[in-house]
């Protein structure tokens, strides 16, 4: 038994790992040999972990103990007291501090020889050159929008004349006793956007309902967050982790609920609706993290074939796993390479098109805006002057605004890209 700080040679520490690398597996193709694999894994491979929460803590631990020597972790969040029951790299004294920095410090202290570099920032704050330096990227995120962004970014970065620009993305996700891991080879395999419709759909409410005829407490909360916040606090980005922001939304929602004789708006419900809170279970995190790190190990060493390309885990009633190849979606707006074809009824107004887009599970848009292909606004939520100028278009028929076969651009806070759609009138 070695205590923290004791010198342990690589051969001793990684004896079990070396058994996997010292002999070539029966299904390997292009294995470069044990010494080359060990050297790349421990001294050359640079891996990025996105997210240092419940799943991210498990991933960081597994990577460090598997032999990855150069690990980076990025997370914009700080530690809350409620994190401590499952995010085991943190202690009570860390509450309020950066998750990325505390996680990196813990691993660096406990696993000598492994270097973990922390980035306390948003993933969107970094240029392409930041992501280009990594060999493998693992996403341990609980945010669909963040996963869509990194997926779209890695697809966008691929240069067909530069093989080094293709960065394998390993995505892990958990929801209660269910989880999944997948390997995404940007532009080659199906991407994250291809499979949006298999996720548990978030509760979506038509904008017309929340704006004009609310019937549920959730309608009032959505009205406060989707419509009132951008209108009254357009210069402040809504932070769903800020209690003051949640209080503001609760106050607005409660006032609206009272005006429509709706009961049930509470502070806890307000927080649950705007954060789309999903229960997290430590055992599920451990299983999915192990699967993600297993795939990273196989990609880094070529000691065994990687997952092709999706693994589903369900631990609700028993232990069940299944793997399959998730195929590329031909009309995927990220990796499909073409505009999305949409059949629009000839008498639909622009507002009806907006409502239709808002309930499409394969898009997950919330407040879509529209622009002509030339960049001229067709309808925009902001800034206020453009919103007022374009608002009358909502009542006009789409067929009168856009000639058949023409393309328009759809923008939305949830979209990490501008979606191009081409209308066919029926």
XYZ file of C-alpha atoms in Angstrom:
426
model
C 0.000 0.000 0.000
C 1.461 3.336 -1.061
C 0.704 6.594 0.683
C 0.170 9.872 -1.144
C 3.491 11.296 -2.275
C 5.342 7.950 -2.360
C 7.241 7.358 -5.594
C 5.653 4.591 -7.637
C 7.150 3.571 -10.969
C 4.982 3.449 -14.066
C 5.552 -0.301 -14.354
C 4.246 -0.857 -10.828
C 1.367 1.617 -10.926
C 0.097 0.553 -14.325
C 0.832 -3.182 -14.103
C -2.789 -4.102 -14.839
C -3.001 -1.642 -17.739
C 0.269 -2.931 -19.176
C -1.203 -6.434 -19.430
C -3.697 -5.036 -21.914
C -1.016 -3.264 -23.937
C 1.744 -5.879 -23.904
C -0.107 -8.158 -26.262
C -2.124 -7.416 -29.363
C -5.809 -8.255 -29.199
C -7.428 -10.519 -31.832
C -9.590 -7.696 -33.243
C -6.980 -4.938 -33.406
C -5.984 -3.280 -36.636
C -2.860 -1.162 -36.912
C -1.562 -1.739 -33.386
C 1.844 -0.023 -33.130
C 3.141 -2.102 -30.245
C 3.133 -1.879 -26.452
C 5.916 0.665 -25.991
C 4.498 3.068 -28.571
C 1.034 2.770 -27.017
C 2.331 3.371 -23.487
C 4.421 6.356 -24.536
C 1.567 8.015 -26.403
C -0.916 7.385 -23.591
C 1.290 8.705 -20.783
C 3.440 11.367 -22.429
C 1.938 12.553 -25.724
C -1.842 12.235 -25.704
C -3.642 15.401 -24.604
C -7.251 14.856 -23.584
C -9.961 17.385 -22.719
C -12.792 16.679 -20.284
C -15.748 19.052 -20.577
C -17.625 19.226 -17.306
C -16.422 18.605 -13.740
C -19.742 17.659 -12.179
C -21.008 14.231 -11.172
C -19.981 12.565 -14.422
C -16.876 14.706 -14.889
C -15.418 13.806 -11.472
C -15.710 10.105 -12.281
C -14.171 10.625 -15.721
C -11.201 12.569 -14.336
C -10.514 9.866 -11.741
C -10.729 7.055 -14.310
C -8.481 8.819 -16.820
C -5.805 9.556 -14.229
C -5.760 5.982 -12.920
C -5.790 4.529 -16.453
C -2.549 6.290 -17.339
C -3.469 9.431 -19.245
C -0.719 11.856 -18.274
C -1.929 15.160 -19.729
C -5.538 15.992 -18.924
C -7.387 19.295 -19.259
C -10.783 20.022 -17.687
C -13.129 22.897 -18.435
C -16.178 23.938 -16.400
C -17.764 27.311 -15.716
C -19.618 26.272 -12.534
C -18.764 26.681 -8.872
C -19.289 24.089 -6.151
C -22.590 23.994 -4.267
C -23.200 22.147 -1.000
C -25.691 19.874 -2.814
C -22.888 18.600 -5.102
C -20.927 16.926 -2.334
C -22.973 13.715 -2.098
C -21.768 12.498 -5.522
C -19.002 14.826 -6.774
C -16.329 13.193 -4.645
C -13.376 15.354 -5.710
C -14.798 18.205 -3.650
C -14.988 18.879 0.096
C -17.123 21.232 2.199
C -14.300 23.771 2.283
C -14.490 23.954 -1.537
C -18.075 25.278 -1.622
C -18.174 28.427 -3.743
C -14.909 27.641 -5.541
C -14.366 26.648 -9.176
C -15.256 23.025 -9.955
C -12.549 22.741 -12.627
C -9.804 24.169 -10.410
C -10.702 22.091 -7.336
C -11.031 18.885 -9.351
C -7.661 19.469 -11.037
C -5.956 20.223 -7.721
C -7.359 17.070 -6.126
C -6.200 14.775 -8.944
C -2.772 16.439 -9.142
C -2.281 15.873 -5.412
C -3.497 12.280 -5.272
C -1.982 10.897 -8.510
C 1.652 12.037 -8.856
C 2.906 12.117 -12.430
C -0.470 13.100 -13.848
C -0.961 16.735 -14.830
C -4.495 18.102 -14.861
C -4.935 21.664 -16.170
C -8.091 23.543 -15.203
C -10.043 26.065 -17.278
C -12.733 27.936 -15.341
C -14.682 29.247 -18.308
C -17.416 28.562 -20.821
C -16.630 26.255 -23.717
C -17.840 28.996 -26.087
C -15.125 31.363 -24.834
C -12.308 29.440 -26.521
C -11.183 29.683 -30.173
C -10.786 26.755 -32.547
C -7.052 26.669 -31.786
C -7.837 25.694 -28.191
C -9.745 22.566 -29.248
C -7.287 21.782 -32.041
C -4.540 20.991 -29.506
C -6.349 17.935 -28.099
C -6.279 14.360 -29.372
C -9.550 13.281 -27.726
C -12.457 15.175 -26.159
C -14.854 13.727 -23.596
C -18.108 15.519 -22.814
C -19.537 14.855 -19.357
C -22.231 17.500 -19.596
C -25.782 17.776 -18.292
C -26.656 20.549 -20.731
C -28.076 19.641 -24.133
C -27.251 23.085 -25.535
C -23.576 22.771 -24.508
C -23.340 19.302 -26.039
C -24.898 20.591 -29.263
C -22.377 23.437 -29.330
C -19.246 21.311 -28.913
C -20.583 18.777 -31.420
C -21.210 21.488 -34.030
C -17.839 23.097 -33.302
C -15.892 19.851 -33.844
C -17.764 19.128 -37.083
C -17.063 22.676 -38.284
C -13.345 22.315 -37.487
C -12.795 19.295 -39.747
C -10.549 20.043 -42.718
C -10.576 17.171 -45.203
C -6.968 17.920 -46.138
C -5.781 17.818 -42.523
C -6.473 14.521 -40.687
C -5.298 16.096 -37.420
C -8.346 18.382 -37.476
C -10.678 15.443 -36.788
C -11.095 15.220 -33.009
C -12.958 12.150 -31.670
C -15.738 13.180 -29.291
C -16.860 10.775 -26.580
C -20.201 11.830 -25.157
C -21.612 10.539 -21.887
C -24.949 11.324 -20.327
C -27.036 10.123 -17.393
C -30.622 10.561 -16.270
C -31.499 8.795 -13.046
C -30.773 5.085 -13.473
C -30.376 5.438 -17.261
C -27.319 6.495 -19.218
C -25.542 6.399 -22.542
C -22.069 6.703 -23.993
C -21.135 7.156 -27.627
C -18.168 7.742 -29.877
C -18.564 10.490 -32.459
C -16.090 10.862 -35.318
C -17.040 14.286 -36.714
C -18.216 14.139 -40.369
C -17.652 10.342 -40.427
C -20.102 8.848 -37.929
C -23.464 10.175 -36.812
C -23.118 13.291 -34.680
C -24.918 14.383 -31.523
C -27.417 16.448 -33.519
C -28.437 13.343 -35.498
C -29.957 11.770 -32.391
C -31.658 14.674 -30.603
C -35.060 13.058 -31.034
C -34.166 10.027 -28.873
C -33.623 12.118 -25.752
C -36.368 12.608 -23.207
C -38.220 15.583 -24.679
C -38.210 18.686 -22.478
C -41.607 20.061 -21.651
C -42.353 22.625 -24.335
C -45.200 25.137 -24.327
C -46.415 27.023 -27.412
C -45.338 30.648 -27.332
C -48.868 31.817 -28.129
C -50.181 30.001 -25.061
C -47.625 31.370 -22.617
C -47.965 34.865 -24.098
C -51.758 35.104 -24.302
C -53.695 32.314 -22.574
C -51.702 30.711 -19.731
C -53.503 27.828 -17.983
C -50.767 26.187 -15.888
C -48.236 27.505 -13.367
C -45.523 26.328 -15.775
C -46.951 28.639 -18.441
C -46.450 31.612 -16.113
C -42.880 30.592 -15.303
C -42.017 30.138 -18.986
C -43.576 33.543 -19.717
C -41.325 35.132 -17.099
C -38.126 33.437 -18.342
C -38.725 33.348 -22.102
C -40.550 36.624 -22.698
C -40.262 38.966 -19.715
C -36.589 38.485 -18.887
C -35.384 39.365 -22.442
C -37.799 42.302 -22.533
C -37.016 43.855 -19.144
C -33.466 42.635 -18.500
C -32.070 42.280 -21.996
C -28.609 43.411 -20.898
C -28.328 40.697 -18.210
C -27.790 37.059 -19.131
C -30.136 34.785 -17.209
C -28.143 32.610 -14.797
C -30.316 29.728 -13.613
C -27.850 29.052 -10.779
C -28.280 32.559 -9.344
C -30.908 32.627 -6.541
C -31.592 36.310 -7.215
C -32.454 35.540 -10.831
C -34.746 32.677 -9.793
C -36.423 34.991 -7.252
C -37.039 37.603 -9.959
C -38.631 34.977 -12.229
C -40.718 33.643 -9.342
C -42.042 37.105 -8.483
C -42.998 37.808 -12.102
C -44.572 34.375 -12.556
C -46.528 34.651 -9.309
C -47.924 38.033 -10.330
C -49.015 36.711 -13.724
C -50.533 33.597 -12.148
C -52.587 35.753 -9.795
C -53.846 37.821 -12.747
C -55.138 34.648 -14.456
C -56.331 32.911 -11.239
C -53.716 30.167 -11.576
C -52.426 28.403 -8.466
C -49.245 26.425 -7.887
C -46.383 28.793 -8.714
C -43.638 28.186 -6.133
C -39.973 29.071 -5.882
C -38.989 25.389 -6.178
C -41.202 24.859 -9.242
C -39.730 27.981 -10.842
C -36.217 26.636 -10.360
C -37.211 23.194 -11.648
C -38.821 24.554 -14.816
C -36.025 26.941 -15.850
C -33.200 24.492 -15.010
C -34.977 21.365 -16.313
C -33.632 19.542 -13.242
C -32.841 15.850 -13.792
C -31.985 13.518 -10.876
C -28.357 12.381 -10.696
C -27.295 9.027 -9.227
C -23.685 8.260 -8.335
C -23.716 4.627 -9.496
C -24.986 5.580 -12.962
C -22.308 8.259 -13.232
C -19.619 5.703 -12.367
C -20.818 3.201 -14.984
C -21.104 5.729 -17.810
C -17.779 7.382 -16.921
C -16.072 3.987 -17.012
C -17.519 3.346 -20.465
C -16.367 6.757 -21.751
C -12.833 6.294 -20.406
C -12.671 2.759 -21.792
C -13.365 4.194 -25.241
C -10.751 6.939 -24.759
C -8.205 4.286 -23.788
C -8.965 2.227 -26.895
C -8.758 5.256 -29.189
C -5.462 6.406 -27.646
C -3.742 3.008 -27.765
C -5.497 1.127 -30.615
C -5.368 -1.947 -28.354
C -8.985 -2.850 -29.212
C -11.732 -1.645 -31.564
C -13.680 1.348 -30.317
C -17.423 1.401 -29.789
C -19.400 1.627 -33.009
C -20.956 3.828 -31.898
C -23.679 3.954 -29.204
C -24.104 2.210 -25.847
C -27.330 2.364 -23.864
C -27.495 1.516 -20.150
C -30.653 1.036 -18.104
C -30.530 0.191 -14.413
C -34.136 0.904 -13.455
C -35.282 -2.677 -12.808
C -32.106 -4.665 -13.485
C -28.833 -4.116 -15.341
C -29.300 -3.854 -19.081
C -26.936 -2.617 -21.783
C -27.185 -2.645 -25.543
C -24.931 -1.310 -28.277
C -25.681 -0.419 -31.872
C -24.512 1.781 -34.702
C -26.501 4.980 -34.769
C -26.670 6.022 -38.413
C -26.179 9.529 -39.758
C -29.354 11.454 -40.392
C -29.375 12.647 -44.028
C -31.145 15.888 -43.085
C -28.977 16.600 -40.033
C -28.386 20.368 -39.979
C -24.851 19.867 -38.592
C -23.287 16.939 -40.449
C -25.822 16.492 -43.266
C -24.386 19.430 -45.186
C -27.679 20.474 -46.739
C -30.594 22.730 -45.853
C -33.614 21.255 -44.090
C -36.623 20.695 -46.316
C -39.913 21.766 -44.714
C -43.439 21.234 -46.038
C -45.447 24.330 -45.109
C -49.173 24.699 -45.535
C -49.858 27.510 -47.962
C -52.119 29.321 -45.504
C -49.710 29.116 -42.544
C -48.687 32.388 -40.975
C -45.113 32.984 -39.886
C -46.300 32.563 -36.293
C -47.713 29.105 -37.120
C -44.382 28.136 -38.667
C -42.708 29.312 -35.455
C -45.044 27.160 -33.349
C -44.390 24.142 -35.570
C -40.625 24.521 -35.248
C -40.947 24.900 -31.469
C -42.415 21.399 -31.056
C -39.966 19.577 -33.345
C -38.003 17.217 -31.086
C -35.152 16.947 -33.598
C -34.533 20.711 -33.329
C -35.269 21.651 -29.699
C -35.747 25.348 -30.455
C -37.544 27.629 -28.010
C -37.672 31.174 -29.383
C -36.940 30.917 -33.111
C -36.224 34.024 -35.116
C -36.063 34.251 -38.913
C -33.822 35.939 -41.449
C -33.786 35.935 -45.228
C -30.773 34.260 -46.827
C -29.459 37.769 -47.520
C -29.299 38.453 -43.764
C -32.304 40.808 -43.774
C -34.475 40.162 -40.667
C -37.837 38.500 -41.238
C -38.719 38.278 -37.554
C -36.345 38.780 -34.624
C -36.889 38.830 -30.872
C -34.266 41.506 -30.374
C -32.994 44.174 -30.351
C -36.289 45.951 -29.485
C -36.307 48.221 -32.533
C -35.939 45.313 -34.968
C -38.457 43.274 -32.965
C -41.088 45.986 -33.329
C -40.330 46.413 -37.042
C -40.609 42.699 -37.816
C -43.410 41.723 -35.405
C -46.205 42.438 -37.972
C -44.743 39.660 -40.176
C -45.920 37.059 -37.650
C -49.500 37.567 -38.850
C -48.615 37.312 -42.551
C -48.655 34.102 -44.571
C -45.255 32.556 -45.082
C -46.057 32.010 -48.758
C -46.473 35.781 -49.144
C -43.170 36.499 -47.401
C -40.916 33.821 -48.887
C -41.120 32.511 -52.485
C -41.339 28.726 -52.815
C -37.913 27.092 -52.948
C -36.210 30.043 -51.260
C -34.139 29.479 -48.117
C -34.446 31.293 -44.803
C -32.247 31.149 -41.707
C -33.596 30.181 -38.293
C -31.838 31.495 -35.188
C -32.517 30.413 -31.617
C -30.717 30.603 -28.243
C -30.642 26.783 -28.184
C -29.138 26.474 -31.658
C -25.322 26.559 -31.819
C -25.613 27.293 -35.549
C -27.925 29.054 -37.993
C -30.405 26.514 -39.341
C -31.155 26.839 -43.047
C -34.613 25.696 -44.135
C -36.120 25.507 -47.606
C -39.909 25.721 -47.882
C -42.207 23.710 -50.091
C -45.833 24.901 -49.967
C -48.532 22.246 -49.780
